[in-house]
Amino acid sequence: MIKKTDFVYSSESEPHRIRTKKILKQFPQLRKLIGKNPNTIFAIIGLVVFQVGMAWLVRDQSWWIIVGAAYLLGAFADHALFVMIHECTHQLLFKNRNANRFASMFANLPQILPSAISFEKYHIKHHSFQGIHELDADLPNRWEAKLISNSFVGKALWLLFFPVFQLFRLSRLREIHPFDGWILTNLLIQVVFTTAIWYFMGWGAIAFLLLSFSFSVGLHPLGARWIQEHYLTHSVEQETYSYYGGLNKVAFNVGFHNEHHDFPSIPWNKLPEIKKTAPEYYETLYYHTSWTKLFFQFLFDREISLFNRILRRDRGKVAITDVSKPDAEMNIAPQTKVPAEA
């Protein structure tokens, strides 16, 4: 086995804008799926109430009950809230951008750490500049990949402290302004909420919420989602993978990742219809059926490291202000020139 020391580089443009154009040309009826789903706000409200209710129930329990409740229940709720924040980021709830942002910050409440607005800033760039190291926050730092290497212990620690490693990536993304009034608003709302939880419920409730957040993105089968989406687990040429397992039912179809990148203006409840309508574009791609299997594969397979990612040096002619809505742009003006591929 040869230990990887660098990422995989590609001279090809990212695949999604090209595939979006091809699919819409062949299946123009998919344009009808583009739109908003305001009913998503009820899922957000239910999940926030669930997490606050759980925090209340375990507030005075022993540590093992708090940890168990966070791992078995809270992690799934928090992971679903991440998906809700993701929907708000793509403005898939309401027509008003600020309404989506407030919904995003409300979904962020039980996660303690203020991340809703910063996620919006960086995630849209991930779509517009997939594989561009100085703009794509989803890509690990080089020192991060070298430090973790391909060992079980390294990868386990990486998953355990995943949010911390993400924070270290921000200094690399110098073209993205990290702070504004919305970031401050997100922070202040989180401070007020967390203070209220501590005052009325105590440290046990805070511990439950923090552990739920940690497990939802880290050392948990749900953490395999971050590997599933763009790590080269099957091919050095296919850089985006979907997940078609049963957990999509509690993860609001977030596993349909190729479909989402191809059609970022289609809300979560309609993503499966993309694959049903254009199966020849997705069933011919590699995909995952189990996050749990992938979780253990990532930990134990020494052929997989953080270097298993595709990078590209040419960002094309995509503007830094791009909002990554190629499907909607084609919908509005299908006869006009398609924006240049990244």
mmCIF file of C-alpha atoms in Angstrom:
data_model
loop_
_atom_site.group_PDB
_atom_site.id
_atom_site.type_symbol
_atom_site.label_atom_id
_atom_site.label_comp_id
_atom_site.label_asym_id
_atom_site.label_seq_id
_atom_site.Cartn_x
_atom_site.Cartn_y
_atom_site.Cartn_z
ATOM 1 C CA MET A 1 0.000 0.000 0.000
ATOM 2 C CA ILE A 2 1.329 3.431 -1.016
ATOM 3 C CA LYS A 3 0.537 6.132 1.504
ATOM 4 C CA LYS A 4 -1.141 9.142 -0.114
ATOM 5 C CA THR A 5 0.669 12.455 0.306
ATOM 6 C CA ASP A 6 -1.468 14.731 -1.866
ATOM 7 C CA PHE A 7 -4.962 15.188 -3.233
ATOM 8 C CA VAL A 8 -6.177 13.992 -6.627
ATOM 9 C CA TYR A 9 -6.050 16.797 -9.198
ATOM 10 C CA SER A 10 -8.403 17.165 -12.122
ATOM 11 C CA SER A 11 -8.233 19.379 -15.193
ATOM 12 C CA GLU A 12 -11.924 18.776 -15.893
ATOM 13 C CA SER A 13 -14.622 21.211 -14.797
ATOM 14 C CA GLU A 14 -16.903 20.137 -11.954
ATOM 15 C CA PRO A 15 -19.526 17.740 -13.341
ATOM 16 C CA HIS A 16 -22.784 19.160 -12.050
ATOM 17 C CA ARG A 17 -23.495 22.197 -14.245
ATOM 18 C CA ILE A 18 -22.783 20.125 -17.341
ATOM 19 C CA ARG A 19 -25.072 17.322 -16.167
ATOM 20 C CA THR A 20 -27.813 19.782 -15.188
ATOM 21 C CA LYS A 21 -27.848 21.150 -18.728
ATOM 22 C CA LYS A 22 -28.001 17.655 -20.259
ATOM 23 C CA ILE A 23 -30.759 16.446 -17.946
ATOM 24 C CA LEU A 24 -32.958 19.513 -18.443
ATOM 25 C CA LYS A 25 -32.583 19.224 -22.202
ATOM 26 C CA GLN A 26 -33.754 15.615 -22.088
ATOM 27 C CA PHE A 27 -36.250 15.953 -19.231
ATOM 28 C CA PRO A 28 -37.563 19.551 -19.259
ATOM 29 C CA GLN A 29 -40.445 18.508 -16.953
ATOM 30 C CA LEU A 30 -37.975 18.551 -14.056
ATOM 31 C CA ARG A 31 -38.231 22.336 -14.112
ATOM 32 C CA LYS A 32 -41.628 21.925 -12.453
ATOM 33 C CA LEU A 33 -39.907 20.624 -9.301
ATOM 34 C CA ILE A 34 -37.984 23.862 -8.802
ATOM 35 C CA GLY A 35 -39.525 25.991 -6.075
ATOM 36 C CA LYS A 36 -40.063 26.473 -2.338
ATOM 37 C CA ASN A 37 -41.443 24.245 0.396
ATOM 38 C CA PRO A 38 -42.709 26.526 3.210
ATOM 39 C CA ASN A 39 -44.040 23.475 5.093
ATOM 40 C CA THR A 40 -40.425 22.717 6.009
ATOM 41 C CA ILE A 41 -40.782 25.296 8.791
ATOM 42 C CA PHE A 42 -43.077 22.881 10.648
ATOM 43 C CA ALA A 43 -40.356 20.221 10.585
ATOM 44 C CA ILE A 44 -37.930 22.786 12.009
ATOM 45 C CA ILE A 45 -40.342 23.730 14.798
ATOM 46 C CA GLY A 46 -40.974 20.082 15.649
ATOM 47 C CA LEU A 47 -37.263 19.237 15.785
ATOM 48 C CA VAL A 48 -36.416 22.260 17.953
ATOM 49 C CA VAL A 49 -39.253 21.436 20.358
ATOM 50 C CA PHE A 50 -38.087 17.806 20.456
ATOM 51 C CA GLN A 51 -34.509 18.759 21.346
ATOM 52 C CA VAL A 52 -35.576 21.241 24.028
ATOM 53 C CA GLY A 53 -37.984 18.674 25.432
ATOM 54 C CA MET A 54 -35.254 16.033 25.526
ATOM 55 C CA ALA A 55 -32.901 18.468 27.251
ATOM 56 C CA TRP A 56 -35.581 19.018 29.907
ATOM 57 C CA LEU A 57 -36.155 15.289 30.399
ATOM 58 C CA VAL A 58 -32.479 14.393 30.904
ATOM 59 C CA ARG A 59 -31.407 17.536 32.761
ATOM 60 C CA ASP A 60 -31.054 15.752 36.130
ATOM 61 C CA GLN A 61 -30.155 12.277 34.878
ATOM 62 C CA SER A 62 -26.849 10.448 35.250
ATOM 63 C CA TRP A 63 -24.122 11.075 32.707
ATOM 64 C CA TRP A 64 -24.608 7.734 30.921
ATOM 65 C CA ILE A 65 -28.287 8.489 30.276
ATOM 66 C CA ILE A 66 -27.368 11.927 28.915
ATOM 67 C CA VAL A 67 -24.704 10.441 26.634
ATOM 68 C CA GLY A 68 -26.988 7.610 25.511
ATOM 69 C CA ALA A 69 -29.902 9.934 24.796
ATOM 70 C CA ALA A 70 -27.638 12.234 22.794
ATOM 71 C CA TYR A 71 -26.158 9.362 20.755
ATOM 72 C CA LEU A 72 -29.389 7.461 20.091
ATOM 73 C CA LEU A 73 -31.883 10.327 19.745
ATOM 74 C CA GLY A 74 -30.388 13.803 19.896
ATOM 75 C CA ALA A 75 -27.829 13.140 17.167
ATOM 76 C CA PHE A 76 -30.552 12.248 14.667
ATOM 77 C CA ALA A 77 -32.579 15.352 15.529
ATOM 78 C CA ASP A 78 -29.541 17.623 15.266
ATOM 79 C CA HIS A 79 -28.497 16.029 11.987
ATOM 80 C CA ALA A 80 -31.989 16.696 10.646
ATOM 81 C CA LEU A 81 -31.682 20.303 11.819
ATOM 82 C CA PHE A 82 -28.452 20.584 9.827
ATOM 83 C CA VAL A 83 -30.431 19.528 6.768
ATOM 84 C CA MET A 84 -33.040 22.177 7.587
ATOM 85 C CA ILE A 85 -30.307 24.833 7.835
ATOM 86 C CA HIS A 86 -29.049 23.573 4.486
ATOM 87 C CA GLU A 87 -32.527 24.049 2.982
ATOM 88 C CA CYS A 88 -32.666 27.599 4.347
ATOM 89 C CA THR A 89 -29.197 28.288 2.944
ATOM 90 C CA HIS A 90 -30.482 27.484 -0.538
ATOM 91 C CA GLN A 91 -33.579 29.620 0.164
ATOM 92 C CA LEU A 92 -35.897 26.653 -0.340
ATOM 93 C CA LEU A 93 -38.495 27.588 2.297
ATOM 94 C CA PHE A 94 -39.611 31.137 1.576
ATOM 95 C CA LYS A 95 -39.255 33.661 -1.251
ATOM 96 C CA ASN A 96 -37.852 36.253 1.155
ATOM 97 C CA ARG A 97 -34.140 35.723 1.786
ATOM 98 C CA ASN A 98 -34.240 37.136 5.314
ATOM 99 C CA ALA A 99 -37.167 34.871 6.239
ATOM 100 C CA ASN A 100 -35.011 31.898 5.257
ATOM 101 C CA ARG A 101 -32.177 33.244 7.389
ATOM 102 C CA PHE A 102 -34.353 33.636 10.481
ATOM 103 C CA ALA A 103 -35.702 30.111 9.959
ATOM 104 C CA SER A 104 -32.102 28.917 9.683
ATOM 105 C CA MET A 105 -31.125 30.614 12.950
ATOM 106 C CA PHE A 106 -34.173 29.115 14.671
ATOM 107 C CA ALA A 107 -33.119 25.635 13.489
ATOM 108 C CA ASN A 108 -29.635 26.385 14.820
ATOM 109 C CA LEU A 109 -30.835 26.993 18.399
ATOM 110 C CA PRO A 110 -30.465 23.475 19.909
ATOM 111 C CA GLN A 111 -27.028 23.074 18.324
ATOM 112 C CA ILE A 112 -25.599 25.655 20.770
ATOM 113 C CA LEU A 113 -22.768 26.751 18.436
ATOM 114 C CA PRO A 114 -23.805 29.648 16.134
ATOM 115 C CA SER A 115 -23.236 28.221 12.673
ATOM 116 C CA ALA A 116 -26.343 28.851 10.546
ATOM 117 C CA ILE A 117 -25.268 32.084 8.842
ATOM 118 C CA SER A 118 -21.611 31.149 8.477
ATOM 119 C CA PHE A 119 -22.715 27.882 6.873
ATOM 120 C CA GLU A 120 -24.627 29.904 4.286
ATOM 121 C CA LYS A 121 -21.539 31.963 3.465
ATOM 122 C CA TYR A 122 -19.306 28.969 2.870
ATOM 123 C CA HIS A 123 -21.696 26.333 1.574
ATOM 124 C CA ILE A 124 -22.841 28.288 -1.473
ATOM 125 C CA LYS A 125 -19.189 28.683 -2.476
ATOM 126 C CA HIS A 126 -18.812 24.899 -2.171
ATOM 127 C CA HIS A 127 -21.434 24.567 -4.910
ATOM 128 C CA SER A 128 -20.043 27.341 -7.096
ATOM 129 C CA PHE A 129 -16.377 26.355 -6.729
ATOM 130 C CA GLN A 130 -16.351 22.632 -6.006
ATOM 131 C CA GLY A 131 -12.759 21.444 -5.750
ATOM 132 C CA ILE A 132 -11.176 24.918 -5.656
ATOM 133 C CA HIS A 133 -9.083 24.726 -2.502
ATOM 134 C CA GLU A 134 -9.105 28.444 -1.688
ATOM 135 C CA LEU A 135 -12.913 28.668 -1.919
ATOM 136 C CA ASP A 136 -14.357 25.252 -1.050
ATOM 137 C CA ALA A 137 -14.642 24.872 2.747
ATOM 138 C CA ASP A 138 -15.664 21.240 2.351
ATOM 139 C CA LEU A 139 -12.083 20.364 1.410
ATOM 140 C CA PRO A 140 -9.631 19.575 4.229
ATOM 141 C CA ASN A 141 -6.459 21.575 4.754
ATOM 142 C CA ARG A 142 -3.279 19.933 3.541
ATOM 143 C CA TRP A 143 -1.842 19.881 7.061
ATOM 144 C CA GLU A 144 -5.134 18.410 8.258
ATOM 145 C CA ALA A 145 -4.889 15.540 5.774
ATOM 146 C CA LYS A 146 -1.233 14.913 6.639
ATOM 147 C CA LEU A 147 -1.932 14.972 10.375
ATOM 148 C CA ILE A 148 -4.843 12.518 10.208
ATOM 149 C CA SER A 149 -3.176 10.321 7.584
ATOM 150 C CA ASN A 150 -4.845 6.930 7.042
ATOM 151 C CA SER A 151 -4.743 5.511 10.571
ATOM 152 C CA PHE A 152 -7.768 4.360 12.542
ATOM 153 C CA VAL A 153 -6.905 6.578 15.506
ATOM 154 C CA GLY A 154 -6.341 9.638 13.327
ATOM 155 C CA LYS A 155 -9.603 9.253 11.453
ATOM 156 C CA ALA A 156 -11.542 8.568 14.651
ATOM 157 C CA LEU A 157 -10.153 11.733 16.232
ATOM 158 C CA TRP A 158 -10.935 13.658 13.047
ATOM 159 C CA LEU A 159 -14.581 12.611 13.227
ATOM 160 C CA LEU A 160 -14.722 13.295 16.975
ATOM 161 C CA PHE A 161 -13.410 16.846 16.525
ATOM 162 C CA PHE A 162 -14.842 17.473 13.051
ATOM 163 C CA PRO A 163 -16.316 20.943 13.853
ATOM 164 C CA VAL A 164 -12.929 22.069 15.211
ATOM 165 C CA PHE A 165 -11.118 21.044 12.033
ATOM 166 C CA GLN A 166 -13.728 22.905 9.991
ATOM 167 C CA LEU A 167 -13.016 26.096 11.920
ATOM 168 C CA PHE A 168 -9.318 25.863 11.029
ATOM 169 C CA ARG A 169 -10.257 25.832 7.336
ATOM 170 C CA LEU A 170 -11.748 29.326 7.405
ATOM 171 C CA SER A 171 -8.404 31.134 7.372
ATOM 172 C CA ARG A 172 -7.677 29.471 4.025
ATOM 173 C CA LEU A 173 -10.782 30.972 2.407
ATOM 174 C CA ARG A 174 -9.554 34.559 2.254
ATOM 175 C CA GLU A 175 -11.931 35.727 -0.479
ATOM 176 C CA ILE A 176 -14.959 35.023 1.715
ATOM 177 C CA HIS A 177 -15.730 37.687 4.317
ATOM 178 C CA PRO A 178 -16.194 35.818 7.623
ATOM 179 C CA PHE A 179 -18.104 38.428 9.645
ATOM 180 C CA ASP A 180 -21.111 40.689 9.183
ATOM 181 C CA GLY A 181 -24.271 41.801 10.966
ATOM 182 C CA TRP A 182 -26.051 38.520 10.326
ATOM 183 C CA ILE A 183 -23.200 36.568 11.916
ATOM 184 C CA LEU A 184 -23.460 38.826 14.973
ATOM 185 C CA THR A 185 -27.235 38.327 15.108
ATOM 186 C CA ASN A 186 -26.785 34.562 14.948
ATOM 187 C CA LEU A 187 -24.247 34.745 17.792
ATOM 188 C CA LEU A 188 -26.428 36.914 20.046
ATOM 189 C CA ILE A 189 -29.494 34.718 19.533
ATOM 190 C CA GLN A 190 -27.462 31.631 20.448
ATOM 191 C CA VAL A 191 -26.089 33.313 23.571
ATOM 192 C CA VAL A 192 -29.597 34.239 24.747
ATOM 193 C CA PHE A 193 -30.965 30.753 24.027
ATOM 194 C CA THR A 194 -28.055 28.906 25.670
ATOM 195 C CA THR A 195 -28.204 31.159 28.733
ATOM 196 C CA ALA A 196 -31.933 30.443 29.063
ATOM 197 C CA ILE A 197 -31.357 26.671 28.801
ATOM 198 C CA TRP A 198 -28.656 26.853 31.477
ATOM 199 C CA TYR A 199 -30.771 29.051 33.772
ATOM 200 C CA PHE A 200 -33.953 26.992 33.578
ATOM 201 C CA MET A 201 -32.542 23.479 33.028
ATOM 202 C CA GLY A 202 -28.922 23.440 34.187
ATOM 203 C CA TRP A 203 -25.671 21.945 32.929
ATOM 204 C CA GLY A 204 -27.145 18.509 32.239
ATOM 205 C CA ALA A 205 -29.363 19.980 29.528
ATOM 206 C CA ILE A 206 -26.433 21.907 28.040
ATOM 207 C CA ALA A 207 -24.350 18.711 28.007
ATOM 208 C CA PHE A 208 -27.111 16.832 26.179
ATOM 209 C CA LEU A 209 -27.380 19.505 23.500
ATOM 210 C CA LEU A 210 -23.624 19.774 23.007
ATOM 211 C CA LEU A 211 -23.226 15.996 22.795
ATOM 212 C CA SER A 212 -26.114 15.767 20.341
ATOM 213 C CA PHE A 213 -24.381 18.320 18.153
ATOM 214 C CA SER A 214 -21.032 16.536 18.397
ATOM 215 C CA PHE A 215 -22.434 13.103 17.562
ATOM 216 C CA SER A 216 -24.571 14.425 14.702
ATOM 217 C CA VAL A 217 -21.501 15.491 12.738
ATOM 218 C CA GLY A 218 -18.779 13.269 14.148
ATOM 219 C CA LEU A 219 -18.000 9.888 15.676
ATOM 220 C CA HIS A 220 -21.365 8.367 14.795
ATOM 221 C CA PRO A 221 -22.704 6.546 11.700
ATOM 222 C CA LEU A 222 -24.315 9.871 10.760
ATOM 223 C CA GLY A 223 -20.796 11.290 10.497
ATOM 224 C CA ALA A 224 -20.261 9.050 7.463
ATOM 225 C CA ARG A 225 -22.383 11.516 5.514
ATOM 226 C CA TRP A 226 -19.348 13.822 5.242
ATOM 227 C CA ILE A 227 -17.372 10.931 3.722
ATOM 228 C CA GLN A 228 -20.228 9.826 1.479
ATOM 229 C CA GLU A 229 -20.697 13.132 -0.282
ATOM 230 C CA HIS A 230 -17.314 13.791 -1.924
ATOM 231 C CA TYR A 231 -14.612 11.379 -0.745
ATOM 232 C CA LEU A 232 -13.240 9.049 -3.416
ATOM 233 C CA THR A 233 -14.379 5.712 -2.041
ATOM 234 C CA HIS A 234 -15.123 3.929 -5.342
ATOM 235 C CA SER A 235 -13.450 5.838 -8.160
ATOM 236 C CA VAL A 236 -10.754 8.474 -8.589
ATOM 237 C CA GLU A 237 -12.906 10.112 -11.263
ATOM 238 C CA GLN A 238 -16.338 10.358 -9.580
ATOM 239 C CA GLU A 239 -16.199 13.121 -6.980
ATOM 240 C CA THR A 240 -19.813 13.225 -5.752
ATOM 241 C CA TYR A 241 -21.772 10.279 -4.359
ATOM 242 C CA SER A 242 -25.364 9.809 -3.289
ATOM 243 C CA TYR A 243 -26.692 7.687 -0.436
ATOM 244 C CA TYR A 244 -29.910 5.732 -1.012
ATOM 245 C CA GLY A 245 -30.314 4.041 2.367
ATOM 246 C CA GLY A 246 -33.180 4.019 4.835
ATOM 247 C CA LEU A 247 -31.839 6.851 6.992
ATOM 248 C CA ASN A 248 -32.891 9.308 4.282
ATOM 249 C CA LYS A 249 -36.330 9.079 5.884
ATOM 250 C CA VAL A 250 -35.062 10.750 9.068
ATOM 251 C CA ALA A 251 -32.463 12.873 7.260
ATOM 252 C CA PHE A 252 -34.886 14.591 4.866
ATOM 253 C CA ASN A 253 -33.354 13.000 1.742
ATOM 254 C CA VAL A 254 -29.981 14.645 2.265
ATOM 255 C CA GLY A 255 -28.395 11.486 0.855
ATOM 256 C CA PHE A 256 -29.527 12.442 -2.653
ATOM 257 C CA HIS A 257 -26.351 14.439 -3.044
ATOM 258 C CA ASN A 258 -25.654 14.144 -6.755
ATOM 259 C CA GLU A 259 -29.253 15.118 -7.343
ATOM 260 C CA HIS A 260 -28.923 18.105 -5.028
ATOM 261 C CA HIS A 261 -25.738 19.372 -6.677
ATOM 262 C CA ASP A 262 -27.346 19.027 -10.092
ATOM 263 C CA PHE A 263 -30.556 20.737 -8.953
ATOM 264 C CA PRO A 264 -29.850 22.936 -5.903
ATOM 265 C CA SER A 265 -33.139 24.820 -6.410
ATOM 266 C CA ILE A 266 -35.303 21.736 -5.770
ATOM 267 C CA PRO A 267 -36.381 21.220 -2.124
ATOM 268 C CA TRP A 268 -35.651 18.094 -0.104
ATOM 269 C CA ASN A 269 -39.080 16.458 -0.518
ATOM 270 C CA LYS A 270 -38.767 16.354 -4.318
ATOM 271 C CA LEU A 271 -35.153 15.160 -4.648
ATOM 272 C CA PRO A 272 -36.104 11.462 -5.137
ATOM 273 C CA GLU A 273 -38.231 12.469 -8.123
ATOM 274 C CA ILE A 274 -35.097 13.616 -9.954
ATOM 275 C CA LYS A 275 -33.643 10.106 -9.884
ATOM 276 C CA LYS A 276 -36.995 8.553 -10.802
ATOM 277 C CA THR A 277 -37.357 10.874 -13.781
ATOM 278 C CA ALA A 278 -33.774 10.557 -15.047
ATOM 279 C CA PRO A 279 -32.548 7.172 -13.732
ATOM 280 C CA GLU A 280 -29.963 6.712 -16.484
ATOM 281 C CA TYR A 281 -28.008 9.694 -15.120
ATOM 282 C CA TYR A 282 -27.851 8.398 -11.533
ATOM 283 C CA GLU A 283 -28.073 4.623 -11.545
ATOM 284 C CA THR A 284 -24.933 4.524 -13.668
ATOM 285 C CA LEU A 285 -22.998 6.367 -10.930
ATOM 286 C CA TYR A 286 -21.450 4.784 -7.855
ATOM 287 C CA TYR A 287 -23.532 5.320 -4.702
ATOM 288 C CA HIS A 288 -23.767 4.230 -1.064
ATOM 289 C CA THR A 289 -26.549 2.269 0.617
ATOM 290 C CA SER A 290 -25.329 2.284 4.242
ATOM 291 C CA TRP A 291 -23.847 5.077 6.319
ATOM 292 C CA THR A 292 -22.975 2.571 9.042
ATOM 293 C CA LYS A 293 -20.988 0.399 6.629
ATOM 294 C CA LEU A 294 -19.224 3.482 5.241
ATOM 295 C CA PHE A 295 -18.487 4.714 8.770
ATOM 296 C CA PHE A 296 -16.502 1.573 9.595
ATOM 297 C CA GLN A 297 -14.980 1.376 6.118
ATOM 298 C CA PHE A 298 -13.595 4.891 6.511
ATOM 299 C CA LEU A 299 -12.155 4.110 9.944
ATOM 300 C CA PHE A 300 -10.515 0.769 9.095
ATOM 301 C CA ASP A 301 -9.658 0.984 5.381
ATOM 302 C CA ARG A 302 -6.120 2.344 5.157
ATOM 303 C CA GLU A 303 -6.618 3.062 1.452
ATOM 304 C CA ILE A 304 -8.979 5.877 2.432
ATOM 305 C CA SER A 305 -7.527 9.091 3.840
ATOM 306 C CA LEU A 306 -8.423 12.764 3.750
ATOM 307 C CA PHE A 307 -6.369 13.028 0.563
ATOM 308 C CA ASN A 308 -9.125 11.078 -1.227
ATOM 309 C CA ARG A 309 -10.586 14.290 -2.651
ATOM 310 C CA ILE A 310 -10.519 15.907 -6.093
ATOM 311 C CA LEU A 311 -9.034 19.389 -6.411
ATOM 312 C CA ARG A 312 -8.932 21.635 -9.460
ATOM 313 C CA ARG A 313 -6.848 24.745 -9.956
ATOM 314 C CA ASP A 314 -8.947 26.390 -12.670
ATOM 315 C CA ARG A 315 -12.092 28.008 -11.270
ATOM 316 C CA GLY A 316 -13.319 28.913 -14.730
ATOM 317 C CA LYS A 317 -15.304 32.102 -15.280
ATOM 318 C CA VAL A 318 -17.707 31.704 -12.373
ATOM 319 C CA ALA A 319 -17.999 34.989 -10.455
ATOM 320 C CA ILE A 320 -17.261 35.089 -6.721
ATOM 321 C CA THR A 321 -20.818 36.398 -6.269
ATOM 322 C CA ASP A 322 -22.376 33.317 -7.920
ATOM 323 C CA VAL A 323 -25.339 31.970 -5.911
ATOM 324 C CA SER A 324 -25.240 28.510 -7.493
ATOM 325 C CA LYS A 325 -28.654 28.185 -9.079
ATOM 326 C CA PRO A 326 -27.801 26.768 -12.506
ATOM 327 C CA ASP A 327 -31.050 24.824 -12.653
ATOM 328 C CA ALA A 328 -33.182 27.883 -11.842
ATOM 329 C CA GLU A 329 -31.233 30.066 -14.259
ATOM 330 C CA MET A 330 -31.903 27.594 -17.039
ATOM 331 C CA ASN A 331 -35.540 27.513 -15.981
ATOM 332 C CA ILE A 332 -35.941 31.287 -16.207
ATOM 333 C CA ALA A 333 -34.131 31.693 -19.499
ATOM 334 C CA PRO A 334 -33.693 28.291 -21.153
ATOM 335 C CA GLN A 335 -32.786 29.810 -24.512
ATOM 336 C CA THR A 336 -30.001 32.038 -23.192
ATOM 337 C CA LYS A 337 -26.390 31.102 -22.878
ATOM 338 C CA VAL A 338 -25.664 28.801 -19.946
ATOM 339 C CA PRO A 339 -23.156 30.191 -17.397
ATOM 340 C CA ALA A 340 -19.615 28.944 -17.918
ATOM 341 C CA GLU A 341 -18.754 25.727 -16.111
ATOM 342 C CA ALA A 342 -16.456 25.949 -13.130
#
